[in-house]
mmCIF file of C-alpha atoms in Angstrom:
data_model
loop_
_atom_site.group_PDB
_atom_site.id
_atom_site.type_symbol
_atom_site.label_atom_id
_atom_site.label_comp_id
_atom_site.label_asym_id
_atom_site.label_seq_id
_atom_site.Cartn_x
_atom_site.Cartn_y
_atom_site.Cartn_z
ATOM 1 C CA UNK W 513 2.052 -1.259 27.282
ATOM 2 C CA UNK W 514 -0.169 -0.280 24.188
ATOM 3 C CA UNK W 515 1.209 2.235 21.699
ATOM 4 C CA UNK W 516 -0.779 5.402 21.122
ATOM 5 C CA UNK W 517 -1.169 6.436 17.519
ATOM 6 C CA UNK W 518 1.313 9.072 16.115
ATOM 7 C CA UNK W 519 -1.185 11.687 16.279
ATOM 8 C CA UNK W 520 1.352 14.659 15.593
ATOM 9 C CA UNK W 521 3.126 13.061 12.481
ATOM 10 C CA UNK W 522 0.115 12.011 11.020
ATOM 11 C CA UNK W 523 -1.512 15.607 11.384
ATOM 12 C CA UNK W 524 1.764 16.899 9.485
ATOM 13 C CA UNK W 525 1.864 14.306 6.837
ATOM 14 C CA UNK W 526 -2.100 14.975 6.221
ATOM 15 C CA UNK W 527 -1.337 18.942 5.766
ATOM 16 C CA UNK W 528 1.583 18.677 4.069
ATOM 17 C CA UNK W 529 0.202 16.648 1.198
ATOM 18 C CA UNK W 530 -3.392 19.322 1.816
ATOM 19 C CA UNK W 531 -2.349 22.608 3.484
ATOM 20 C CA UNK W 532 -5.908 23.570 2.658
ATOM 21 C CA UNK W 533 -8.012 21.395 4.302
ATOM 22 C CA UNK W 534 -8.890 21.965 8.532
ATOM 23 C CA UNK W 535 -9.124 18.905 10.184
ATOM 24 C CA UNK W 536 -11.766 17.813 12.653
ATOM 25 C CA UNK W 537 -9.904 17.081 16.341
ATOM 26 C CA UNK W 538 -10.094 13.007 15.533
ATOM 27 C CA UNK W 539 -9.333 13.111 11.995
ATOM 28 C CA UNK W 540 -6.192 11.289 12.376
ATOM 29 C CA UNK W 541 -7.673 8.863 14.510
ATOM 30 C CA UNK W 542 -9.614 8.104 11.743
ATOM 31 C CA UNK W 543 -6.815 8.114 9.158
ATOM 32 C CA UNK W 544 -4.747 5.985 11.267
ATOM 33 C CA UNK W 545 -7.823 3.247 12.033
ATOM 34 C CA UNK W 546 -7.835 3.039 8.290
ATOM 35 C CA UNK W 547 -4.422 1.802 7.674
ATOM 36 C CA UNK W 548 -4.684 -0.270 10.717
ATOM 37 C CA UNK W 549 -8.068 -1.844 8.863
ATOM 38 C CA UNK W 550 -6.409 -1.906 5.403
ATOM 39 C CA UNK W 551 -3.007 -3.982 6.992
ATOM 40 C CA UNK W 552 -5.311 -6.717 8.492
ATOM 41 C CA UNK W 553 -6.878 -6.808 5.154
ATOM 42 C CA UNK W 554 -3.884 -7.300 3.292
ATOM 43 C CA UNK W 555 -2.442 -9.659 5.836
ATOM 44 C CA UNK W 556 -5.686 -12.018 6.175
ATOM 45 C CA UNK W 557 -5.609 -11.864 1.954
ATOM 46 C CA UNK W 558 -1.820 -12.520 1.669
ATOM 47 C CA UNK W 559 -2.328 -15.417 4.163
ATOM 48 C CA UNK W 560 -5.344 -16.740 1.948
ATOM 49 C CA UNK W 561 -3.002 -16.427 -0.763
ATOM 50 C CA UNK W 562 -0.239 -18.547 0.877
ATOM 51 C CA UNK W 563 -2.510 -21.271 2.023
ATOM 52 C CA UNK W 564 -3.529 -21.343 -1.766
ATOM 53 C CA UNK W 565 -0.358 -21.861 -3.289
ATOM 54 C CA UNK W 566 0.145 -24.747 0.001
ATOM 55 C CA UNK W 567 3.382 -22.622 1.232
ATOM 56 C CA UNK W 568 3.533 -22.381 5.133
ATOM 57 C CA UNK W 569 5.020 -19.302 4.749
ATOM 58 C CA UNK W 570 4.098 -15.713 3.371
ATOM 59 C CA UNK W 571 6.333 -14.774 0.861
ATOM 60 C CA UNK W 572 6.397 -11.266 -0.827
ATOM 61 C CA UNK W 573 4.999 -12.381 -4.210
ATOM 62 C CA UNK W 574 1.625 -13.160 -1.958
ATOM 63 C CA UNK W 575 1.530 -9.601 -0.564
ATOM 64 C CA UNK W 576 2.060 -7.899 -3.664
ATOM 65 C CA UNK W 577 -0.815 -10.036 -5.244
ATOM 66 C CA UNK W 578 -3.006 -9.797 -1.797
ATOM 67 C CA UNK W 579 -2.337 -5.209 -2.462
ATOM 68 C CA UNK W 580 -3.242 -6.001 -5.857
ATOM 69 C CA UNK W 581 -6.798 -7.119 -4.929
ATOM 70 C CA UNK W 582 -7.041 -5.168 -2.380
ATOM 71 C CA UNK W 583 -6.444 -2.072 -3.674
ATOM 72 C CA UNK W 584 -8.988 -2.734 -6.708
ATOM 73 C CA UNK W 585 -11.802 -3.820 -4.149
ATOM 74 C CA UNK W 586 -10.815 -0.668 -1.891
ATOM 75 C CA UNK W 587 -11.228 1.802 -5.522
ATOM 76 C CA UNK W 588 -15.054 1.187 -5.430
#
């Protein structure tokens, strides 16, 4: 069974935060593909970052370095 994206919540979290801005009909879609994108990211990077330090397991202190670069690539 595949999950469907949370299209409602999303479209209240995105006016909520911007009651101005009209949304195309797939703009959540798009929000949503976007997180899923920037989670693989910071998995693959926090697993890099494990491997590195020669730990089998991933431990917070890899994810919080992993958002760190991340997040500074993603600022462009």
């Amino acid at each position: 069974m595949k999950r469907t994206a949370p299209r409602s919540t999303l479209r209240k979290i995105i006016k909520k935060h911007k009651p101005q801005l009209r949304l195309a009909a797939n703009a959540d879609l798009l929000v949503h593909l976007n997180f899923l994108l920037f989670l693989h990211r910071l998995a693959e990077e926090a697993r890099t970052n494990a491997f590195e330090n020669k730990s089998k397991i991933i431990k917070p202190e890899h994810t919080i370095s992993a958002a760190k670069v991340i997040l500074k690539k993603s600022r462009g």
